[in-house]
């Protein structure tokens, strides 16, 4: 399974989803970051991240073709170049099994998430490969309400899939993991008493 995580919009959780949702579930997957500006998975504790630029599509494909599983985290600053480079390759869109589009409940992210799906569809990606993942949803909200335009887009255009059962709710734990550059596994493996002891020793509120 090779999964590309993509969105024209920044700050929707692409790298967090790649690192904390996909990586633990795709055993042995090689991690690729198509990024030149923003935070990459290596900043979140993921080891051996291969970094490419958006227009390095041919080099990326040459590398990933030998892998059984891969996660491709495409930064917003590189999406345009990545899609343009992909369009120049015959069947380039078929190199990945799924395209995950994280979408958060704000107007810009919603608009650009739908634009991303539409662009992927025009590039030849089949609808069943495009998956919207609602992210940073308040536990008090109904995902079908806060992301109503996306649900309507999928229903109207038949592009992509979205489910009210597949939601990432807003949680401070992601900020904690990112700040400390650790995985869920490392967090849950930590001894609770040692954790409390270290928290008491620091005077830095952010570190606590």
Short mmCIF file of C-alpha atoms in Angstrom, two decimals:
data_model
loop_
_atom_site.label_atom_id
_atom_site.label_comp_id
_atom_site.label_asym_id
_atom_site.label_seq_id
_atom_site.Cartn_x
_atom_site.Cartn_y
_atom_site.Cartn_z
CA UNK A 1 0.00 0.00 0.00
CA UNK A 2 1.38 3.39 -1.05
CA UNK A 3 -0.45 6.41 0.32
CA UNK A 4 -0.01 10.05 -0.69
CA UNK A 5 -1.17 12.66 1.83
CA UNK A 6 -1.94 15.87 -0.02
CA UNK A 7 -3.78 19.19 0.16
CA UNK A 8 -3.28 22.59 -1.45
CA UNK A 9 -3.97 24.06 1.99
CA UNK A 10 -1.32 24.22 4.67
CA UNK A 11 -1.86 23.59 8.38
CA UNK A 12 -4.50 20.89 7.95
CA UNK A 13 -2.50 18.12 9.62
CA UNK A 14 -0.89 16.32 6.68
CA UNK A 15 2.36 15.57 8.49
CA UNK A 16 0.64 14.69 11.77
CA UNK A 17 -1.69 12.25 10.00
CA UNK A 18 1.21 10.77 8.04
CA UNK A 19 3.32 10.35 11.17
CA UNK A 20 0.80 9.42 13.85
CA UNK A 21 -2.09 7.80 11.97
CA UNK A 22 -0.58 6.10 8.92
CA UNK A 23 2.98 5.23 9.94
CA UNK A 24 1.98 2.99 12.88
CA UNK A 25 -0.51 1.13 10.67
CA UNK A 26 1.60 0.60 7.55
CA UNK A 27 4.24 -1.73 8.92
CA UNK A 28 7.58 -1.33 7.22
CA UNK A 29 6.44 1.58 5.06
CA UNK A 30 9.17 3.87 3.79
CA UNK A 31 8.47 7.52 4.61
CA UNK A 32 8.83 10.26 1.99
CA UNK A 33 8.50 13.99 2.60
CA UNK A 34 7.90 16.17 -0.45
CA UNK A 35 8.74 19.38 1.36
CA UNK A 36 11.13 22.32 1.15
CA UNK A 37 9.77 24.83 3.69
CA UNK A 38 7.60 23.51 6.50
CA UNK A 39 7.81 20.91 9.25
CA UNK A 40 8.41 17.37 8.02
CA UNK A 41 7.95 13.99 9.66
CA UNK A 42 11.59 13.95 10.76
CA UNK A 43 10.68 16.85 13.06
CA UNK A 44 8.05 14.62 14.68
CA UNK A 45 10.32 11.73 15.54
CA UNK A 46 10.01 9.69 12.34
CA UNK A 47 13.38 8.23 11.38
CA UNK A 48 14.91 7.75 7.93
CA UNK A 49 12.67 10.19 6.07
CA UNK A 50 13.57 10.55 2.39
CA UNK A 51 13.13 14.17 1.32
CA UNK A 52 12.22 15.25 -2.20
CA UNK A 53 11.11 18.42 -3.96
CA UNK A 54 7.78 18.59 -5.75
CA UNK A 55 9.33 18.45 -9.21
CA UNK A 56 11.41 15.36 -8.31
CA UNK A 57 8.52 13.07 -9.24
CA UNK A 58 10.60 10.82 -11.49
CA UNK A 59 13.25 10.31 -8.81
CA UNK A 60 10.55 9.64 -6.21
CA UNK A 61 8.91 7.01 -8.42
CA UNK A 62 12.25 5.37 -9.14
CA UNK A 63 12.74 4.99 -5.39
CA UNK A 64 9.25 3.98 -4.33
CA UNK A 65 8.68 1.42 -7.08
CA UNK A 66 10.85 -1.05 -5.18
CA UNK A 67 8.94 -0.57 -1.92
CA UNK A 68 5.98 -2.68 -0.81
CA UNK A 69 4.59 0.18 1.28
CA UNK A 70 5.18 3.91 1.37
CA UNK A 71 3.82 7.10 2.89
CA UNK A 72 4.28 10.24 0.81
CA UNK A 73 3.71 13.43 2.82
CA UNK A 74 3.36 16.28 0.31
CA UNK A 75 3.79 19.76 1.76
CA UNK A 76 1.45 22.52 0.59
CA UNK A 77 4.37 24.50 -0.85
CA UNK A 78 5.17 21.58 -3.17
CA UNK A 79 1.71 20.37 -4.20
CA UNK A 80 1.52 22.41 -7.41
CA UNK A 81 4.94 21.25 -8.63
CA UNK A 82 4.21 17.67 -7.58
CA UNK A 83 0.93 17.47 -9.50
CA UNK A 84 2.42 19.15 -12.55
CA UNK A 85 5.33 16.71 -12.57
CA UNK A 86 2.95 13.78 -12.04
CA UNK A 87 0.83 14.85 -15.01
CA UNK A 88 3.85 14.52 -17.31
CA UNK A 89 4.11 10.78 -16.61
CA UNK A 90 1.91 8.19 -18.28
CA UNK A 91 -0.17 6.56 -15.55
CA UNK A 92 1.63 8.72 -12.99
CA UNK A 93 -1.57 9.03 -10.98
CA UNK A 94 -1.70 5.25 -10.59
CA UNK A 95 1.61 5.05 -8.75
CA UNK A 96 -0.21 5.48 -5.43
CA UNK A 97 -2.98 3.33 -4.02
CA UNK A 98 -4.69 6.05 -1.99
CA UNK A 99 -4.70 9.85 -1.83
CA UNK A 100 -5.58 11.12 1.63
CA UNK A 101 -6.84 14.71 1.90
CA UNK A 102 -6.97 15.98 5.50
CA UNK A 103 -9.66 18.65 5.86
CA UNK A 104 -10.27 20.95 8.82
CA UNK A 105 -13.47 22.94 9.52
CA UNK A 106 -12.45 26.35 8.21
CA UNK A 107 -13.48 27.90 4.92
CA UNK A 108 -10.04 28.09 3.29
CA UNK A 109 -9.18 24.49 4.12
CA UNK A 110 -12.59 23.27 2.94
CA UNK A 111 -12.31 25.12 -0.39
CA UNK A 112 -8.75 23.97 -1.04
CA UNK A 113 -9.50 20.39 -0.02
CA UNK A 114 -12.25 20.21 -2.63
CA UNK A 115 -9.92 21.85 -5.16
CA UNK A 116 -7.30 19.19 -4.39
CA UNK A 117 -9.78 16.37 -4.98
CA UNK A 118 -10.99 17.95 -8.22
CA UNK A 119 -7.41 18.36 -9.48
CA UNK A 120 -6.55 14.76 -8.63
CA UNK A 121 -9.64 13.58 -10.48
CA UNK A 122 -8.68 15.60 -13.56
CA UNK A 123 -5.20 14.08 -13.36
CA UNK A 124 -6.71 10.63 -13.71
CA UNK A 125 -7.00 9.49 -10.10
CA UNK A 126 -10.07 7.28 -9.69
CA UNK A 127 -12.68 8.41 -7.18
CA UNK A 128 -12.27 5.41 -4.89
CA UNK A 129 -8.62 6.33 -4.31
CA UNK A 130 -9.42 9.82 -2.98
CA UNK A 131 -10.26 9.93 0.72
CA UNK A 132 -11.15 13.01 2.75
CA UNK A 133 -10.14 12.71 6.42
CA UNK A 134 -11.93 15.17 8.73
CA UNK A 135 -9.36 16.56 11.16
CA UNK A 136 -9.43 18.80 14.25
CA UNK A 137 -13.16 18.33 14.69
CA UNK A 138 -14.58 19.49 18.00
CA UNK A 139 -16.08 16.59 19.99
CA UNK A 140 -19.15 18.80 20.46
CA UNK A 141 -19.68 19.23 16.70
CA UNK A 142 -21.36 17.12 14.08
CA UNK A 143 -18.84 16.48 11.33
CA UNK A 144 -21.57 16.51 8.68
CA UNK A 145 -22.47 20.05 9.76
CA UNK A 146 -19.01 21.62 10.07
CA UNK A 147 -17.84 19.99 6.82
CA UNK A 148 -21.17 20.20 5.00
CA UNK A 149 -19.65 21.61 1.77
CA UNK A 150 -17.29 18.63 1.51
CA UNK A 151 -20.05 16.07 2.06
CA UNK A 152 -22.13 17.88 -0.56
CA UNK A 153 -19.14 17.99 -2.96
CA UNK A 154 -18.65 14.23 -2.72
CA UNK A 155 -22.37 13.58 -3.18
CA UNK A 156 -22.67 15.96 -6.14
CA UNK A 157 -19.46 15.21 -8.05
CA UNK A 158 -18.93 11.56 -7.06
CA UNK A 159 -15.28 12.49 -6.47
CA UNK A 160 -13.70 10.94 -3.41
CA UNK A 161 -15.07 9.46 -0.22
CA UNK A 162 -15.77 10.88 3.23
CA UNK A 163 -17.26 9.18 6.27
CA UNK A 164 -18.71 10.59 9.46
CA UNK A 165 -17.25 7.52 11.18
CA UNK A 166 -13.66 8.33 10.18
CA UNK A 167 -12.94 11.50 12.12
CA UNK A 168 -9.91 12.84 14.00
CA UNK A 169 -11.14 14.91 16.90
CA UNK A 170 -9.31 17.93 18.22
CA UNK A 171 -6.86 16.86 20.93
CA UNK A 172 -3.91 18.43 22.74
CA UNK A 173 -2.06 15.12 22.56
CA UNK A 174 -0.97 15.87 18.99
CA UNK A 175 0.62 19.14 20.09
CA UNK A 176 2.38 17.28 22.90
CA UNK A 177 3.75 14.63 20.55
CA UNK A 178 4.93 17.23 18.05
CA UNK A 179 6.57 19.36 20.74
CA UNK A 180 8.49 16.40 22.18
CA UNK A 181 9.09 14.75 18.78
CA UNK A 182 7.86 11.36 19.93
CA UNK A 183 5.41 8.76 18.67
CA UNK A 184 2.26 7.42 20.33
CA UNK A 185 4.18 4.21 21.00
CA UNK A 186 6.94 6.09 22.81
CA UNK A 187 4.38 8.04 24.82
CA UNK A 188 2.41 4.99 25.94
CA UNK A 189 5.59 3.07 26.74
CA UNK A 190 6.78 5.79 29.10
CA UNK A 191 6.62 5.01 32.81
CA UNK A 192 3.89 7.23 34.37
CA UNK A 193 5.94 7.88 37.50
CA UNK A 194 9.00 8.97 35.53
CA UNK A 195 6.75 11.20 33.44
CA UNK A 196 5.36 12.90 36.56
CA UNK A 197 8.83 13.31 38.04
CA UNK A 198 10.15 15.05 34.93
CA UNK A 199 7.09 17.28 34.76
CA UNK A 200 7.67 18.41 38.33
CA UNK A 201 11.33 19.19 37.67
CA UNK A 202 10.76 21.63 34.81
CA UNK A 203 9.66 25.23 35.20
CA UNK A 204 8.88 25.62 31.49
CA UNK A 205 5.08 25.66 31.09
CA UNK A 206 5.26 24.61 27.42
CA UNK A 207 7.54 21.68 28.20
CA UNK A 208 5.18 20.52 30.95
#
